[in-house]
Short mmCIF file of C-alpha atoms in Angstrom, two decimals:
data_model
loop_
_atom_site.label_atom_id
_atom_site.label_comp_id
_atom_site.label_asym_id
_atom_site.label_seq_id
_atom_site.Cartn_x
_atom_site.Cartn_y
_atom_site.Cartn_z
CA MET A 673 -32.54 -21.22 -46.42
CA SER A 674 -31.68 -17.97 -44.74
CA PRO A 675 -29.00 -15.78 -46.29
CA PRO A 676 -25.56 -15.88 -44.63
CA ARG A 677 -24.86 -13.34 -41.92
CA TYR A 678 -21.79 -11.18 -42.16
CA PHE A 679 -20.19 -9.65 -39.12
CA PRO A 680 -18.47 -6.29 -39.46
CA TRP A 681 -14.69 -6.60 -39.49
CA PRO A 682 -12.82 -4.08 -37.36
CA ASP A 683 -11.77 -1.07 -39.36
CA SER A 684 -8.00 -1.16 -39.91
CA SER A 685 -7.75 2.58 -40.48
CA GLY A 686 -6.31 4.78 -37.75
CA PRO A 687 -8.44 6.30 -35.00
CA ILE A 688 -10.17 9.63 -35.39
CA ALA A 689 -7.97 12.31 -33.85
CA VAL A 690 -9.51 14.04 -30.85
CA GLU A 691 -8.64 17.02 -28.69
CA GLY A 692 -8.86 17.16 -24.94
CA GLY A 693 -8.52 13.42 -24.43
CA ILE A 694 -6.69 11.78 -21.54
CA LYS A 695 -3.12 11.31 -22.73
CA ALA A 696 -0.59 9.04 -21.12
CA LYS A 697 2.32 10.97 -19.64
CA SER A 698 4.89 8.50 -20.92
CA LYS A 699 5.95 9.33 -24.48
CA ARG A 700 8.08 6.24 -25.05
CA GLY A 701 8.98 2.98 -23.40
CA VAL A 702 6.93 1.54 -20.58
CA ILE A 703 3.91 3.23 -19.04
CA GLY A 704 3.80 3.38 -15.25
CA GLU A 705 6.40 4.88 -12.93
CA ARG A 706 5.66 3.59 -9.43
CA TRP A 707 6.05 0.01 -8.29
CA TRP A 708 2.30 -0.64 -8.01
CA SER A 709 1.47 0.58 -11.53
CA LYS A 710 4.39 -1.39 -12.98
CA ARG A 711 3.19 -4.43 -11.07
CA PHE A 712 -0.32 -3.99 -12.49
CA ILE A 713 0.90 -3.82 -16.10
CA ALA A 714 3.34 -6.70 -15.54
CA LEU A 715 0.51 -8.87 -14.24
CA LEU A 716 -1.67 -8.07 -17.26
CA GLU A 717 1.22 -9.01 -19.54
CA SER A 718 1.76 -12.24 -17.60
CA TYR A 719 -1.80 -13.25 -18.45
CA GLY A 720 -0.76 -13.54 -22.10
CA MET A 721 -1.96 -10.03 -22.98
CA SER A 722 1.42 -8.52 -23.88
CA GLY A 723 0.81 -8.29 -27.64
CA ARG A 724 -2.73 -7.02 -27.22
CA LEU A 725 -1.72 -4.40 -24.69
CA GLN A 726 0.90 -2.95 -27.03
CA ARG A 727 -1.81 -2.14 -29.57
CA GLY A 728 -3.52 0.15 -27.08
CA ARG A 729 -0.36 1.93 -25.97
CA SER A 730 -0.44 4.30 -28.93
CA TYR A 731 -4.13 4.97 -28.26
CA ALA A 732 -3.29 5.96 -24.68
CA ARG A 733 -0.46 8.25 -25.80
CA LYS A 734 -2.59 9.91 -28.48
CA GLY A 735 -5.32 10.75 -25.96
CA GLN A 736 -8.04 8.58 -27.51
CA VAL A 737 -9.57 7.97 -24.06
CA LEU A 738 -12.25 10.64 -23.81
CA GLU A 739 -13.78 9.86 -20.44
CA PHE A 740 -12.47 7.83 -17.53
CA GLU A 741 -14.12 7.04 -14.19
CA LEU A 742 -12.83 4.79 -11.41
CA ALA A 743 -15.29 3.39 -8.88
CA SER A 744 -15.48 0.46 -6.50
CA GLY A 745 -14.93 -2.68 -8.53
CA LYS A 746 -15.28 -1.03 -11.92
CA VAL A 747 -13.63 1.37 -14.35
CA THR A 748 -15.72 2.86 -17.14
CA ALA A 749 -14.42 4.87 -20.09
CA LEU A 750 -15.19 6.17 -23.55
CA VAL A 751 -12.53 5.56 -26.20
CA GLN A 752 -12.53 7.18 -29.63
CA GLY A 753 -11.72 4.65 -32.31
CA SER A 754 -11.92 4.81 -36.09
CA ARG A 755 -15.71 5.26 -36.09
CA PRO A 756 -17.56 8.46 -35.21
CA GLN A 757 -19.23 6.99 -32.14
CA PRO A 758 -16.83 6.39 -29.23
CA TYR A 759 -16.72 2.89 -27.79
CA LYS A 760 -17.92 2.10 -24.30
CA VAL A 761 -15.30 0.29 -22.25
CA SER A 762 -15.54 -1.24 -18.77
CA LEU A 763 -12.90 -2.99 -16.68
CA GLY A 764 -14.31 -4.76 -13.65
CA VAL A 765 -12.80 -6.61 -10.70
CA ARG A 766 -14.49 -8.17 -7.70
CA PRO A 767 -14.16 -5.82 -4.70
CA LEU A 768 -13.28 -7.12 -1.27
CA THR A 769 -16.11 -7.70 1.17
CA ALA A 770 -16.51 -5.64 4.34
CA ALA A 771 -15.23 -8.55 6.43
CA GLN A 772 -12.16 -8.95 4.21
CA TRP A 773 -11.39 -5.24 4.47
CA ARG A 774 -11.65 -5.40 8.26
CA THR A 775 -9.04 -8.17 8.28
CA VAL A 776 -6.74 -6.14 6.03
CA GLU A 777 -7.22 -2.97 8.08
CA GLN A 778 -6.41 -4.83 11.29
CA ARG A 779 -3.22 -6.24 9.79
CA LEU A 780 -2.12 -2.85 8.41
CA ALA A 781 -2.90 -1.02 11.65
CA SER A 782 -0.87 -3.54 13.66
CA GLN A 783 2.32 -2.34 11.93
CA ALA A 784 3.26 1.23 12.84
CA LEU A 785 5.37 1.62 9.67
CA PHE A 786 2.51 0.62 7.36
CA ARG A 787 0.10 2.88 9.18
CA ALA A 788 2.46 5.86 9.10
CA LYS A 789 3.23 5.48 5.38
CA LEU A 790 -0.41 5.13 4.39
CA LEU A 791 -1.42 8.11 6.51
CA ALA A 792 1.36 10.06 4.78
CA GLY A 793 -0.07 9.15 1.37
CA GLU A 794 2.57 6.54 0.52
CA MET A 795 2.08 2.92 -0.54
CA PRO A 796 4.49 0.52 1.22
CA VAL A 797 5.91 -2.25 -0.94
CA GLU A 798 4.94 -4.83 1.66
CA ILE A 799 1.23 -4.07 1.30
CA GLU A 800 0.89 -6.65 -1.47
CA GLN A 801 2.15 -9.35 0.89
CA VAL A 802 -0.22 -8.13 3.62
CA PHE A 803 -3.17 -8.64 1.29
CA ALA A 804 -1.86 -12.06 0.27
CA ASP A 805 -1.44 -13.13 3.91
CA CYS A 806 -5.07 -12.15 4.51
CA GLY A 807 -6.17 -14.41 1.67
CA THR A 808 -7.29 -11.47 -0.47
CA PRO A 809 -4.73 -10.69 -3.21
CA LEU A 810 -4.35 -7.00 -3.96
CA PHE A 811 -4.05 -7.53 -7.72
CA PRO A 812 -6.15 -9.87 -9.89
CA GLU A 813 -4.56 -13.30 -9.91
CA SER A 814 -5.59 -14.24 -13.45
CA ALA A 815 -7.41 -12.90 -16.50
CA ALA A 816 -10.53 -14.69 -15.23
CA ASP A 817 -10.61 -12.24 -12.31
CA LEU A 818 -11.10 -9.33 -14.72
CA ASP A 819 -14.35 -8.49 -16.47
CA MET A 820 -13.29 -6.70 -19.67
CA ARG A 821 -15.98 -5.36 -21.97
CA CYS A 822 -15.98 -3.15 -25.07
CA ASN A 823 -18.74 -2.68 -27.63
CA CYS A 824 -16.33 -2.45 -30.56
CA PRO A 825 -16.53 -5.15 -33.31
CA ASP A 826 -13.10 -6.56 -32.39
CA TRP A 827 -13.51 -9.97 -30.81
CA SER A 828 -10.09 -10.09 -29.15
CA VAL A 829 -9.91 -9.36 -25.42
CA PRO A 830 -8.44 -7.03 -24.60
CA CYS A 831 -8.95 -4.99 -27.75
CA LYS A 832 -6.88 -1.86 -28.29
CA HIS A 833 -9.59 0.25 -26.64
CA LEU A 834 -9.52 -1.86 -23.48
CA ALA A 835 -5.73 -1.85 -23.56
CA ALA A 836 -5.67 1.95 -23.73
CA VAL A 837 -7.90 2.11 -20.66
CA CYS A 838 -5.55 -0.27 -18.81
CA TYR A 839 -2.64 2.08 -19.42
CA VAL A 840 -4.65 5.13 -18.36
CA LEU A 841 -5.65 3.20 -15.23
CA ALA A 842 -1.99 2.41 -14.48
CA GLU A 843 -1.08 6.10 -14.66
CA ALA A 844 -4.09 6.92 -12.49
CA PHE A 845 -2.58 4.57 -9.90
CA ASP A 846 0.69 6.52 -10.28
CA ASP A 847 -1.09 9.77 -9.44
CA ASP A 848 -3.04 8.31 -6.54
CA PRO A 849 -2.05 4.90 -5.15
CA PHE A 850 -5.26 4.86 -3.14
CA GLY A 851 -7.12 4.55 -6.43
CA MET A 852 -5.90 0.96 -6.54
CA LEU A 853 -7.49 0.32 -3.15
CA ALA A 854 -10.66 2.17 -4.18
CA TRP A 855 -10.90 -0.14 -7.19
CA ARG A 856 -10.91 -3.04 -4.70
CA GLY A 857 -13.71 -1.45 -2.70
CA GLN A 858 -12.25 0.89 -0.07
CA SER A 859 -11.98 4.66 -0.45
CA ARG A 860 -9.00 6.62 0.80
CA ASP A 861 -10.95 8.45 3.52
CA SER A 862 -12.58 5.27 4.83
CA LEU A 863 -9.27 3.40 4.97
CA LEU A 864 -7.38 6.20 6.72
CA ALA A 865 -10.20 6.69 9.22
CA ALA A 866 -10.12 2.98 10.02
CA LEU A 867 -6.34 3.03 10.43
CA ARG A 868 -6.52 6.02 12.78
CA GLN A 869 -9.19 4.30 14.86
CA ARG A 870 -7.44 0.94 14.96
CA GLY A 871 -4.09 2.62 15.59
CA GLY A 872 -5.52 4.22 18.72
CA GLY A 873 -6.84 0.86 19.87
CA ALA A 874 -3.47 -0.76 19.25
CA GLY A 875 -1.80 1.96 21.30
CA ALA A 876 -4.23 1.34 24.16
CA GLY A 877 -3.50 -2.37 23.92
CA ARG A 878 0.21 -1.73 24.13
CA ALA A 879 -0.32 0.52 27.13
CA ALA A 880 -2.41 -2.16 28.81
CA GLY A 881 0.32 -4.70 28.05
CA ALA A 882 2.92 -2.43 29.58
CA GLY A 883 0.71 -2.08 32.64
CA SER A 884 0.48 -5.84 32.93
CA VAL A 885 4.26 -6.17 32.74
CA ALA A 886 4.64 -3.46 35.34
CA GLY A 887 2.13 -5.27 37.51
CA ALA A 888 4.08 -8.51 37.18
CA GLY A 889 7.26 -6.67 38.13
CA SER A 890 5.52 -5.19 41.17
CA ALA A 891 4.28 -8.64 42.14
CA ALA A 892 7.82 -9.96 41.91
CA ALA A 893 9.10 -7.09 44.02
CA LEU A 894 6.40 -7.72 46.62
CA ALA A 895 7.25 -11.41 46.65
CA ALA A 896 10.91 -10.56 47.18
CA ALA A 897 10.02 -8.15 49.96
CA ALA A 898 7.81 -10.77 51.56
CA GLY A 899 10.67 -13.24 51.40
CA ALA A 900 13.01 -10.73 53.04
CA GLY A 901 10.47 -10.06 55.77
CA THR A 902 10.12 -13.76 56.44
CA ALA A 903 13.88 -14.03 56.70
CA GLY A 904 14.01 -11.25 59.25
CA ALA A 905 11.21 -12.73 61.31
CA GLY A 906 12.80 -16.15 61.23
CA THR A 907 16.14 -14.80 62.40
CA GLU A 908 14.62 -12.99 65.33
CA GLY A 909 12.26 -15.79 66.35
CA ALA A 910 14.03 -19.09 65.83
CA GLY A 911 17.62 -18.30 64.95
CA GLY A 912 18.83 -19.62 61.64
CA GLY A 913 16.02 -22.16 61.35
CA ASN A 914 13.92 -20.02 59.03
CA ALA A 915 16.83 -18.43 57.15
CA SER A 916 16.74 -21.23 54.62
CA ASN A 917 13.03 -20.63 54.09
CA ALA A 918 13.80 -16.98 53.41
CA GLY A 919 16.36 -18.03 50.83
CA VAL A 920 13.76 -20.21 49.14
CA GLY A 921 11.36 -17.25 49.11
CA ASN A 922 13.95 -14.99 47.52
CA ALA A 923 14.80 -17.63 44.92
CA SER A 924 11.10 -18.02 44.06
CA ALA A 925 10.77 -14.27 43.64
CA THR A 926 13.79 -14.24 41.35
CA ARG A 927 12.36 -17.04 39.23
CA LEU A 928 9.06 -15.15 39.03
CA ALA A 929 10.81 -11.99 37.83
CA LEU A 930 13.02 -13.79 35.30
CA GLY A 931 10.61 -16.49 34.24
CA ASP A 932 10.21 -15.10 30.70
CA VAL A 933 13.96 -15.00 29.96
CA THR A 934 14.82 -17.54 27.26
CA GLY A 935 18.03 -18.72 25.63
CA PRO A 936 21.18 -20.40 26.92
CA PRO A 937 23.01 -18.97 29.92
CA PRO A 938 25.67 -16.31 29.11
CA ALA A 939 28.46 -18.64 30.23
CA GLN A 940 27.58 -21.00 27.38
CA SER A 941 27.40 -18.23 24.76
CA LEU A 942 30.66 -16.36 25.29
CA ALA A 943 32.56 -18.16 22.51
CA GLY A 944 30.27 -16.92 19.74
CA PHE A 945 28.93 -13.78 21.40
CA TRP A 946 30.72 -11.38 19.03
CA SER A 947 30.22 -13.50 15.92
CA PRO A 948 27.34 -12.54 13.57
CA GLY A 949 26.78 -16.15 12.54
CA LEU A 950 26.66 -15.10 8.87
CA SER A 951 29.33 -14.44 6.27
CA GLN A 952 30.12 -10.88 5.24
CA ALA A 953 28.57 -11.49 1.82
CA LYS A 954 25.27 -12.58 3.38
CA LEU A 955 25.30 -9.64 5.75
CA ARG A 956 25.75 -7.24 2.82
CA ALA A 957 22.92 -8.97 0.96
CA LEU A 958 20.62 -8.57 3.97
CA ALA A 959 21.51 -4.92 4.44
CA ALA A 960 18.42 -2.83 3.73
CA PRO A 961 18.69 0.49 1.91
CA ALA A 962 18.36 3.62 3.95
CA PRO A 963 14.68 4.48 4.39
CA ALA A 964 13.37 7.52 2.63
CA PRO A 965 12.88 10.50 4.93
CA ALA A 966 9.38 10.93 6.25
CA ALA A 967 7.18 13.70 4.91
CA PRO A 968 7.65 16.93 6.92
CA ASP A 969 3.93 17.10 7.72
CA LEU A 970 3.62 13.42 8.68
CA LEU A 971 2.34 14.21 12.17
CA LEU A 972 -0.31 16.51 10.76
CA ARG A 973 -1.57 13.78 8.45
CA MET A 974 -1.63 11.07 11.09
CA PHE A 975 -4.38 12.73 13.12
CA GLU A 976 -7.75 14.23 12.36
CA PRO A 977 -7.55 17.99 11.72
CA PRO A 978 -8.60 20.04 14.75
CA PRO A 979 -11.94 21.86 14.52
CA VAL A 980 -10.15 25.19 14.06
CA THR A 981 -10.08 27.32 10.93
CA VAL A 982 -7.90 30.29 10.07
CA ARG A 983 -9.57 32.61 7.60
CA GLY A 984 -11.68 29.76 6.32
CA ARG A 985 -8.80 27.28 5.99
CA ASP A 986 -8.17 24.17 8.07
CA LEU A 987 -5.46 24.60 10.66
CA ARG A 988 -3.62 21.60 9.21
CA ASP A 989 -3.38 23.29 5.79
CA VAL A 990 -2.12 26.47 7.44
CA LEU A 991 0.60 24.68 9.42
CA ALA A 992 1.82 22.42 6.59
CA PRO A 993 4.07 25.09 4.93
CA ALA A 994 5.63 25.87 8.31
CA TYR A 995 6.48 22.19 8.83
CA GLU A 996 8.12 22.06 5.39
CA GLN A 997 10.23 25.17 6.15
CA LEU A 998 11.29 23.72 9.50
CA ALA A 999 12.35 20.50 7.75
CA GLU A 1000 14.49 22.49 5.28
CA LEU A 1001 16.18 24.35 8.14
CA ALA A 1002 16.62 21.24 10.29
CA GLY A 1003 18.79 19.42 7.74
CA PRO A 1004 21.76 21.85 7.68
CA LEU A 1005 21.40 22.39 11.43
CA ALA A 1006 21.64 18.66 12.14
CA ILE A 1007 24.75 18.39 9.94
CA SER A 1008 26.47 21.31 11.69
CA LEU A 1009 25.66 19.91 15.14
CA SER A 1010 27.01 16.47 14.19
CA ARG A 1011 30.44 17.86 13.26
CA PRO A 1012 33.10 17.68 15.98
CA ASP A 1013 34.28 20.96 17.46
#
């Protein structure tokens, strides 16, 4: 009979203090400042990990995470525990496929607001719903979607070393929201390049659409002119016999021009024309907060930098401070111009 095997029990002593580790910025309370990092931590806690995550919060604040690297679909780290050898930690998630990213990019590029915010380095709140509508959730839906590994002797998942890495990852998302998208398989540069390209295509599509509408309007005008010409010819040739035909032609042209107008006639809508159809309380509830002002250098970020350098610096980097100064001067000027004389 073979002797019993004993597995090492996790050391209950405190971790070995280290210097130069990655410390969480938050000294107390929750970790994560922006909506996406808070959402990430909240989702982990909703998976039943709340108690386990709290054990790693002190590790994150003490700087026990020695190394941290974020790549497509995987985060790797070294965490100093109570033993001399740091533990190897990995946090994996399945990245989106190329086809899934194309669907997401197309949906994001179709909305000018999303495209502008992302090109300005901001993460719109609605992006989570965009991913969900594409059938590819932005965040892991359950603990089964996460591959958590640590070579420490603690059997619980996540252990305090994994939990510490989760908090460091949340603050990394705070610093760079595009890190969250890179974790799902798309780098910042690749995404922005795709949005710029698709944004140009969308603009061309809109221009083509406008041309089509203009063409339809021209066709209607030609039809009306043709009807008027027929009326004139009929009057000169056969008296009033063809005048009715001219009227029919004009009516057809009018129907062609107004064929896309929907809704009841104005005469049937006068009674409730000035009524909002909602109570004041509902209107206040639907009122959206004032949007945050756009970044001063938004236009510079939306386009590729020109192939021009000034003393070895990109022209965009040279012009950015000037845009910021103009924005500071424009505010007081706009207020003074808005005041009545």
